[in-house]
XYZ file of C-alpha atoms in Angstrom:
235
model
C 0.000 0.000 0.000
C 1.667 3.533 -0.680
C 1.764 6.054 1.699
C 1.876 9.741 1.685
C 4.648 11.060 1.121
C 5.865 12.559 4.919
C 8.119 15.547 5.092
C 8.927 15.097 8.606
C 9.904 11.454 8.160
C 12.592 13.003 5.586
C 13.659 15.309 8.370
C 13.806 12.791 11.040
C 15.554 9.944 9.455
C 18.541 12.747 9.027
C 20.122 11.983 12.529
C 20.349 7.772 11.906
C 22.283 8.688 8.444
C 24.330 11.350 9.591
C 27.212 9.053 11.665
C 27.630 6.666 8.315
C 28.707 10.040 6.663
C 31.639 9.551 8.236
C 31.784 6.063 6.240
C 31.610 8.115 3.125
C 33.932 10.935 4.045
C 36.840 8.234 5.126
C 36.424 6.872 1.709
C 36.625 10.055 0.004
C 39.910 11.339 1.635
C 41.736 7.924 1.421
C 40.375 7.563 -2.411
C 41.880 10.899 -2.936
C 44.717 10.543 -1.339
C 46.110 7.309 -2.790
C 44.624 8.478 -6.501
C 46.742 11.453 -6.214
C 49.561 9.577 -5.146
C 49.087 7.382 -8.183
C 48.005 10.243 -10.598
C 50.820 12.408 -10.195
C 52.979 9.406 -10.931
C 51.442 8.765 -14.053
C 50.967 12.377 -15.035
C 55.372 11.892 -14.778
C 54.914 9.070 -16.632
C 53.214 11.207 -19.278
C 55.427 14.260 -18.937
C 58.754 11.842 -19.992
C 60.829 11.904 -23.050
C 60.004 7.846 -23.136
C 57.528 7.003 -25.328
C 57.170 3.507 -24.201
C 55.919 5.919 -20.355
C 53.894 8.280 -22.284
C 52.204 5.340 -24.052
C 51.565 3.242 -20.815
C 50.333 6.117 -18.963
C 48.143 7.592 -21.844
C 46.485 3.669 -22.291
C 46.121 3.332 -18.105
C 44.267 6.746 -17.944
C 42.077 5.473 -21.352
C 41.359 2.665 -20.097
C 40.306 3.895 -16.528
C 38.467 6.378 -17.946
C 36.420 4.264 -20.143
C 35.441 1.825 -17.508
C 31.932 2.507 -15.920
C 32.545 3.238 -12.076
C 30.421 0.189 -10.913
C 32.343 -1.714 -12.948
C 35.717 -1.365 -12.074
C 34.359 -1.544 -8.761
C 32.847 -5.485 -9.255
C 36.283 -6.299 -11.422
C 38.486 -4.911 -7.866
C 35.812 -6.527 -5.582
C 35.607 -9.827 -7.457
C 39.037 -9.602 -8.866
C 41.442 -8.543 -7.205
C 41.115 -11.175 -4.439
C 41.401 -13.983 -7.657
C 44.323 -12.520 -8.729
C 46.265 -12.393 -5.460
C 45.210 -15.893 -4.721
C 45.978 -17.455 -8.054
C 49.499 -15.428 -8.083
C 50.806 -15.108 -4.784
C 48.676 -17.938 -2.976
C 47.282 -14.823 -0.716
C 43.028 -14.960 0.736
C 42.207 -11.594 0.864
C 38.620 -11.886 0.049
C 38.384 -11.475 3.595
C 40.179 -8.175 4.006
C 37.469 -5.596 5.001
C 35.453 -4.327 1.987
C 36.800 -0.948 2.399
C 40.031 -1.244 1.036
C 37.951 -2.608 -2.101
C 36.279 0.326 -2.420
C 39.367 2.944 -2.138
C 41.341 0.640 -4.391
C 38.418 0.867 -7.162
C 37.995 4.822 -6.451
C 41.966 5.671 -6.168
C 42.101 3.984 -9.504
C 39.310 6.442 -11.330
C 40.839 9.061 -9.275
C 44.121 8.198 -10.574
C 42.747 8.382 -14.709
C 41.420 11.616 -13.808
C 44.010 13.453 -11.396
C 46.797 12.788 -13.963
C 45.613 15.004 -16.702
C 44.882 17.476 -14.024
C 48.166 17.511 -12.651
C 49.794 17.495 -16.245
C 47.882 20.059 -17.389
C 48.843 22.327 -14.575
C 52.645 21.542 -14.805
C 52.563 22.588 -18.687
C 50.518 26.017 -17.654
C 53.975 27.226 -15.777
C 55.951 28.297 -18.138
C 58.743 26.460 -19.112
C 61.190 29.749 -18.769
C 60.986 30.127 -15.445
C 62.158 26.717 -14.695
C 65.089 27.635 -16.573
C 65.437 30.689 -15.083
C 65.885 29.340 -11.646
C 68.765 26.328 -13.069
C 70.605 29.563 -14.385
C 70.025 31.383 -10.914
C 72.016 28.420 -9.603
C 69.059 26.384 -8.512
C 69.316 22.557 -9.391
C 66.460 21.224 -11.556
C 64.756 19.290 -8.496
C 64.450 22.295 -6.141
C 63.692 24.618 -9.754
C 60.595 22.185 -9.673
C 60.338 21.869 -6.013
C 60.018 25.720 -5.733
C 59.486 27.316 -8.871
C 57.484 25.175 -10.622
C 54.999 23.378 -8.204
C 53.953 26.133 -5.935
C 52.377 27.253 -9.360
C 51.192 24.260 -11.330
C 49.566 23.260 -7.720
C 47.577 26.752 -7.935
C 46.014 25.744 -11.264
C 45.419 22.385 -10.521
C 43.040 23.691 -7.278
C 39.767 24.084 -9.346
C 40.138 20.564 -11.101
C 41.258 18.824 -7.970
C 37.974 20.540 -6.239
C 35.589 19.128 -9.192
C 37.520 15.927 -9.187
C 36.799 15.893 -5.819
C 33.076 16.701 -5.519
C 32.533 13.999 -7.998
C 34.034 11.086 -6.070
C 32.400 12.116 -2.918
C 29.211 11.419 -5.109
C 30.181 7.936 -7.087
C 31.334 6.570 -3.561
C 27.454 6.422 -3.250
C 28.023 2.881 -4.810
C 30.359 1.612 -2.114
C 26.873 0.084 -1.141
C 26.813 -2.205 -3.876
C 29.190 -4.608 -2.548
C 28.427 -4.350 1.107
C 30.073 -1.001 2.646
C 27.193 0.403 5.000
C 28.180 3.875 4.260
C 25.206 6.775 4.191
C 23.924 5.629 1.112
C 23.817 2.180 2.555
C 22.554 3.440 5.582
C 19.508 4.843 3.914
C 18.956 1.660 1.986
C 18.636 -0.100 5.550
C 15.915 2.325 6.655
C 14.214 1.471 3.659
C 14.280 -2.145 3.851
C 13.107 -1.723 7.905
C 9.935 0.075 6.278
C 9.279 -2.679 3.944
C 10.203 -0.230 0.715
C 8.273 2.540 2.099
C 9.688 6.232 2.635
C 11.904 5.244 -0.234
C 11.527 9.042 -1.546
C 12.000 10.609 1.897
C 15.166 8.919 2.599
C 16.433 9.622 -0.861
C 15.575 13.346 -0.376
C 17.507 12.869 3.215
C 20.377 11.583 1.366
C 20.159 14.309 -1.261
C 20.517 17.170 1.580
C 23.230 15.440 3.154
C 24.829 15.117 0.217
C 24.352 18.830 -1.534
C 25.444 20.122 2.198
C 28.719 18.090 1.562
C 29.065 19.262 -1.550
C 28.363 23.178 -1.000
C 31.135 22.893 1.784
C 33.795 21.126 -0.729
C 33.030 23.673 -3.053
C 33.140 26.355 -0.222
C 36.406 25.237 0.849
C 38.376 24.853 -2.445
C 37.123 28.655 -3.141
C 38.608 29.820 -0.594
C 41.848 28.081 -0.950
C 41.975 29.513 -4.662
C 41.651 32.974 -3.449
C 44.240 32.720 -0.566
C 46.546 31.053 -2.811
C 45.646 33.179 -6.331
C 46.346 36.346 -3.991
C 49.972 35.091 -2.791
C 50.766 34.385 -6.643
C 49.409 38.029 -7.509
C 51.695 39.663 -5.098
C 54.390 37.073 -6.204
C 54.525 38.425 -9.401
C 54.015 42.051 -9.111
């Protein structure tokens, strides 16, 4: 039988989803952080003279960027346990699903982040890098602080996006088991027999835009503390 549809049950299912946001934000930051690990290493990869590196790293980010998130996220969850088992006689299909999930999501970070950060190193001009050799800098502290101080300043507003949109495809850690605040909600719903299916989704939808608006928030204000240091830089 449907039911109305109940504002204040959207309201009040807020509190029971709110401490599984916590699920979602640890899966964000560790995502992030081991996909930019991994996508500035390719984005090197890309910026060599080697074309057998620029090839590998321009078919890994093809590749990774081709591949549906849910996808990649079944072929890690499924996968990767096969692999290690049939390889290096390991069982980790036992390891906790969340390092499933970060693998999966460091990877599409990864395919994204390294055109990001490639793009950004290019936007410096190549001058002032060898300006600061011929000011008697070596090459690794011309990069170190000449070269990333200012490819990291364009590569805010794409990290920020990148960002925003993993927060939201981490929604489908639930579809191998992670009880994160999507999950969460799906729980309430299954307690009310598939009722208040569109009041917890709206729930989820506030908790998610208010995530969102703060990201968003934050990164702006990091591009104008940052964009007004490189404007009295260069005067």
């Amino acid at each position: 039988m449907n039911r109305p549809f109940d504002i204040a049950f959207a309201f009040s299912v807020i509190p029971a989803l709110l401490p599984f946001l916590a699920v979602t934000l640890a899966v964000t930051i560790a995502s992030a952080f081991a996909g930019s690990v991994l996508g500035l290493a390719v984005a090197r990869m890309r910026l060599s003279r080697s074309p057998l590196w620029k090839n590998l790293a321009a078919g890994y980010t093809t590749v990774l960027r081709c591949t549906p998130s849910i996808v990649l996220l079944f072929l890690v969850y499924y996968g990767l346990p096969e692999l290690a088992r049939s390889l290096f006689g390991f069982r980790i299909e036992f390891w906790h699903k969340g390092v499933f999930v970060v693998t999966a999501f460091a990877l599409i970070m990864s395919a994204s982040l390294s055109e990001v950060f490639r793009s950004a190193w290019l936007s410096v001009d190549r001058g002032q890098f060898e300006a600061a050799v011929s000011a008697g800098l070596s090459p690794l502290q011309a990069q170190l602080r000449i070269v990333l101080p200012q490819a990291a300043v364009s590569a805010l507003p794409n990290f920020g996006n990148a960002l925003i949109i993993l927060m939201k495809e981490g929604a489908l850690a639930y579809m191998v088991g992670l009880i994160d605040a999507m999950g969460q909600g799906f729980l309430v719903i299954s307690r009310n027999y598939g009722g208040r299916a569109l009041e917890t989704y709206l729930a989820l939808s506030v908790l998610y835009w208010g995530l969102t608006v703060l990201v968003e928030r934050g990164f702006l204000a990091a591009e104008r503390r940052l964009g007004r240091g490189r404007r009295s830089v260069n005067r």
